[in-house]
PDB file of C-alpha atoms in Angstrom:
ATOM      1  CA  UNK A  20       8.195 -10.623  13.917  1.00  0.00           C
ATOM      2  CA  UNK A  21       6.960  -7.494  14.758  1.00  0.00           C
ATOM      3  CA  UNK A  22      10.496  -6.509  15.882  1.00  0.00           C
ATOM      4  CA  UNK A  23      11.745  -7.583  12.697  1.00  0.00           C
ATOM      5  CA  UNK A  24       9.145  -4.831  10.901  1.00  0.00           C
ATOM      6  CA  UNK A  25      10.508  -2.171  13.170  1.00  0.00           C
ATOM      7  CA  UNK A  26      14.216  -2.941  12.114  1.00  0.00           C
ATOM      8  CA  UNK A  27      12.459  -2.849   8.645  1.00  0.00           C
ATOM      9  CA  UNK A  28      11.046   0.368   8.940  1.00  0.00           C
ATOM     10  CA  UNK A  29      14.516   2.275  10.592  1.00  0.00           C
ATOM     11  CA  UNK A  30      16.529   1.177   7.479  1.00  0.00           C
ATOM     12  CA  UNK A  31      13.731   2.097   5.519  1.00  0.00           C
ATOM     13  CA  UNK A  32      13.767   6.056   7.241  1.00  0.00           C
ATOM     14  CA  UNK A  33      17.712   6.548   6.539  1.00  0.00           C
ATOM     15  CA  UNK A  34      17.319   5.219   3.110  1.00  0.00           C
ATOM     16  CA  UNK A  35      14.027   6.127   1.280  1.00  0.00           C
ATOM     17  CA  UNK A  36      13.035   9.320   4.068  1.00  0.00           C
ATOM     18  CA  UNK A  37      15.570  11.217   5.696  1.00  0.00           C
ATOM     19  CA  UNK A  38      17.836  11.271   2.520  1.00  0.00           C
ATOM     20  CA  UNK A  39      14.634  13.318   1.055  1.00  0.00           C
ATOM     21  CA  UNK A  40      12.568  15.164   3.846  1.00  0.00           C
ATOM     22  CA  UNK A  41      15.585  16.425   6.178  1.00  0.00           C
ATOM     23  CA  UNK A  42      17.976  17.455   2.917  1.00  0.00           C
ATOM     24  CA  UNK A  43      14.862  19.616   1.462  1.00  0.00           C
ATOM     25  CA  UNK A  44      14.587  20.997   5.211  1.00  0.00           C
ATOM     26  CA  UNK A  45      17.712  21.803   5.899  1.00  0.00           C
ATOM     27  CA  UNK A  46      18.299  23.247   2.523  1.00  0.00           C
ATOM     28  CA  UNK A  47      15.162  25.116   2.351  1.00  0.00           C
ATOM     29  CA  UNK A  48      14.225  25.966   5.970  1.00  0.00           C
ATOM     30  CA  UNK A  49      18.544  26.458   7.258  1.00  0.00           C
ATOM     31  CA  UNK A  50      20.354  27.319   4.084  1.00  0.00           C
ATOM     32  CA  UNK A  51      17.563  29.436   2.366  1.00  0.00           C
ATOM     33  CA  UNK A  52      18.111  28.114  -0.910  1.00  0.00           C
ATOM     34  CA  UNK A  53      14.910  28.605  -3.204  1.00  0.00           C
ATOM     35  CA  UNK A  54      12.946  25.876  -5.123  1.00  0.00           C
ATOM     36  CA  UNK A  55      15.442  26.569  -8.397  1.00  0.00           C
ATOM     37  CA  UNK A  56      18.420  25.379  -6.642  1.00  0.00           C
ATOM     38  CA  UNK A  57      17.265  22.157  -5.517  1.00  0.00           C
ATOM     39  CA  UNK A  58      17.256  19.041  -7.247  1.00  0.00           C
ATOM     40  CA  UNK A  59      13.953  18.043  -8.258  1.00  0.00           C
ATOM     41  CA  UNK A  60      13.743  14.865  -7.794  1.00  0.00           C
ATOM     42  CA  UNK A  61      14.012  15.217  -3.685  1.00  0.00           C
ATOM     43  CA  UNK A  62      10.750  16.572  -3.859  1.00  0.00           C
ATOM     44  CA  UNK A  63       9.369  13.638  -5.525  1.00  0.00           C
ATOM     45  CA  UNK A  64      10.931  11.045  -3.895  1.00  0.00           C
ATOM     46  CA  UNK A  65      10.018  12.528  -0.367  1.00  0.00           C
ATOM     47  CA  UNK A  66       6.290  12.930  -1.016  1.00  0.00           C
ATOM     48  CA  UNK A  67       6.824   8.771  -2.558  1.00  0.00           C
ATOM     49  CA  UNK A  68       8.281   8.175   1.010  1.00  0.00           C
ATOM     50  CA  UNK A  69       4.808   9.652   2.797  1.00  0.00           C
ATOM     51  CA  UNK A  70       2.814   7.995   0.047  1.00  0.00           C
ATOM     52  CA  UNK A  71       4.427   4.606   1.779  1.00  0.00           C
ATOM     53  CA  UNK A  72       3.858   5.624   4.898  1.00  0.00           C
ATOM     54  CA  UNK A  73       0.376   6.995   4.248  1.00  0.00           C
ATOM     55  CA  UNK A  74      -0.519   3.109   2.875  1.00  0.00           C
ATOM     56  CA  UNK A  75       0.586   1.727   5.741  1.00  0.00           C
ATOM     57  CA  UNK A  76      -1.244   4.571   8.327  1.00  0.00           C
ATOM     58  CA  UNK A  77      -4.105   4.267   6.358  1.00  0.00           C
ATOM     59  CA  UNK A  78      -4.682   0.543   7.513  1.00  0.00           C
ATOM     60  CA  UNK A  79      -3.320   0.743  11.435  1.00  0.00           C
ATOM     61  CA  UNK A  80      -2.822   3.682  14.116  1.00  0.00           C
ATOM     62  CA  UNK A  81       1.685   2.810  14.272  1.00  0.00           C
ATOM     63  CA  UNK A  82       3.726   1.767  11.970  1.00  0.00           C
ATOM     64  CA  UNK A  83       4.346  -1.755  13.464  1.00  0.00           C
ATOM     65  CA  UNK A  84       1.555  -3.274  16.301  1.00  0.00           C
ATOM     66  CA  UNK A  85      -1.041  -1.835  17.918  1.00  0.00           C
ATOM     67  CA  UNK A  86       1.104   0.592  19.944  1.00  0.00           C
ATOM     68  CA  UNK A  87       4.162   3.006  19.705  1.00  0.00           C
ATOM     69  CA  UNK A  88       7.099   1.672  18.477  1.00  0.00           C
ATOM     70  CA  UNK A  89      10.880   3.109  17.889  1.00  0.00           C
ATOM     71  CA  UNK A  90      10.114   3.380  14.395  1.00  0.00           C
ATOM     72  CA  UNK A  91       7.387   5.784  15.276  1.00  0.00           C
ATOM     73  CA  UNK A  92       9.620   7.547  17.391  1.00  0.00           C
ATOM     74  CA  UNK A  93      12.518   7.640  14.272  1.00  0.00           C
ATOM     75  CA  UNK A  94      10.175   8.551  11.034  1.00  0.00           C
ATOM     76  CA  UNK A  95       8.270  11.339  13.341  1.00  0.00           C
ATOM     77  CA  UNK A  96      11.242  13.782  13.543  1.00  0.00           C
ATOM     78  CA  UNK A  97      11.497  14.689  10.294  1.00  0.00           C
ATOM     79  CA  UNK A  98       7.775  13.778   9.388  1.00  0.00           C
ATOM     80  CA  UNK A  99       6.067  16.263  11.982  1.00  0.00           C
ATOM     81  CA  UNK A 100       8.204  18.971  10.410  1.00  0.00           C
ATOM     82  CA  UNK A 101       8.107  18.003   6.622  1.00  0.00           C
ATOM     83  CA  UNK A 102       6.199  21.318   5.600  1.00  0.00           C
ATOM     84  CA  UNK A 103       9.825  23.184   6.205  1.00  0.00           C
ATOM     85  CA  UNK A 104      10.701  21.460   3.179  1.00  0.00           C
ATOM     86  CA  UNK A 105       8.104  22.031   1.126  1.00  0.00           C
ATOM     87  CA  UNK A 106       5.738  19.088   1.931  1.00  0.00           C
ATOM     88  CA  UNK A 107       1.605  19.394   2.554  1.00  0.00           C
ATOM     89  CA  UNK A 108       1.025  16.944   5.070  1.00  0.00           C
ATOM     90  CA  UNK A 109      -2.796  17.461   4.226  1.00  0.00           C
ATOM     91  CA  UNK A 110      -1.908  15.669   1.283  1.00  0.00           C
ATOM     92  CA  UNK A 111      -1.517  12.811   3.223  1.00  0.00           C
ATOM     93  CA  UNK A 112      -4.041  12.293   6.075  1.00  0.00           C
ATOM     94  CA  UNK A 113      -3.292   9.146   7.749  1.00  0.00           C
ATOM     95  CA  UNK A 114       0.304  10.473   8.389  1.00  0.00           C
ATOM     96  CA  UNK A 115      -0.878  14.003   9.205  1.00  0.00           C
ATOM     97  CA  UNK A 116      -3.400  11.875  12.388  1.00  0.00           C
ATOM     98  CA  UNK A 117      -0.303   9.629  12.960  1.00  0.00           C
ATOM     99  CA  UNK A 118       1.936  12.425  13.717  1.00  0.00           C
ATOM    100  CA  UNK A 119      -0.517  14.261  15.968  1.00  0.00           C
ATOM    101  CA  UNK A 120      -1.011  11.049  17.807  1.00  0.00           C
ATOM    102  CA  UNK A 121       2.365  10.057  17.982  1.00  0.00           C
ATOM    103  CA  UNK A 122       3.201  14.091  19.175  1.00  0.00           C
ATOM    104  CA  UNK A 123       0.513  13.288  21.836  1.00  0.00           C
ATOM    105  CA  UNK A 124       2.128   9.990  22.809  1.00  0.00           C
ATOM    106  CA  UNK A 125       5.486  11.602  23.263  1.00  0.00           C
ATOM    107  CA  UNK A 126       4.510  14.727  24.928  1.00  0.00           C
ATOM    108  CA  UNK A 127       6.174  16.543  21.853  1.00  0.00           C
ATOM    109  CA  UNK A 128       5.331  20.352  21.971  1.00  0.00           C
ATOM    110  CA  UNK A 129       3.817  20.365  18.450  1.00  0.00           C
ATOM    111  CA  UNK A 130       2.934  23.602  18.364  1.00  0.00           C
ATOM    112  CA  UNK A 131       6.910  24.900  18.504  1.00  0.00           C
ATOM    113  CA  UNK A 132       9.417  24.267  15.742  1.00  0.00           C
ATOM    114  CA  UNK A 133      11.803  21.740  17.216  1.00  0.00           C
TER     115      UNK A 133
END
């Protein structure tokens, strides 16, 4: 089951994420393109994408089990760096923990930028 929830939650990142988070940071961050020139509705449908995950953080420490899965591994590569496209991950405090934790889990560097 619980590997059936993970498969959930990578279809789930290249749907109803990335499609959002990594187009506003690569068109913000890499292409300098300003607020005006990007559709709205990415903005709107990313931070709906952390309001899902925020639910589920809210409630348990990984997306799926009680311990790190791939699908923490997927959703925190474009969620630890969501503020280069415009979103305030203070907004959303159960993903801003998650992604520290799952930083410290990896050994990410999260103080660098990549």
């Amino acid at each position: 089951f619980h590997r059936a929830q993970m498969m959930s939650w990578l279809f789930w990142e290249q749907y109803s994420h990335e499609p959002f988070i990594a187009v506003r940071i690569a068109r913000l961050h890499y292409r300098g393109m300003s607020e005006d020139e990007l559709d709205p509705a990415l903005l709107s449908k990313g931070r709906r994408a952390l309001g899902v995950m925020e639910m589920q953080l809210t409630y348990t420490d990984w997306l799926v089990g009680d311990s790190i899965t791939l699908a923490d591994v997927a959703l925190v590569a474009y969620t630890r760096r969501a503020h280069l496209g415009g979103f305030n991950l203070s907004e959303f405090p159960a993903v801003a923990r998650w992604v520290h934790r799952t930083e410290m889990a990896l050994e990410l560097d999260h103080a660098g930028d990549w």
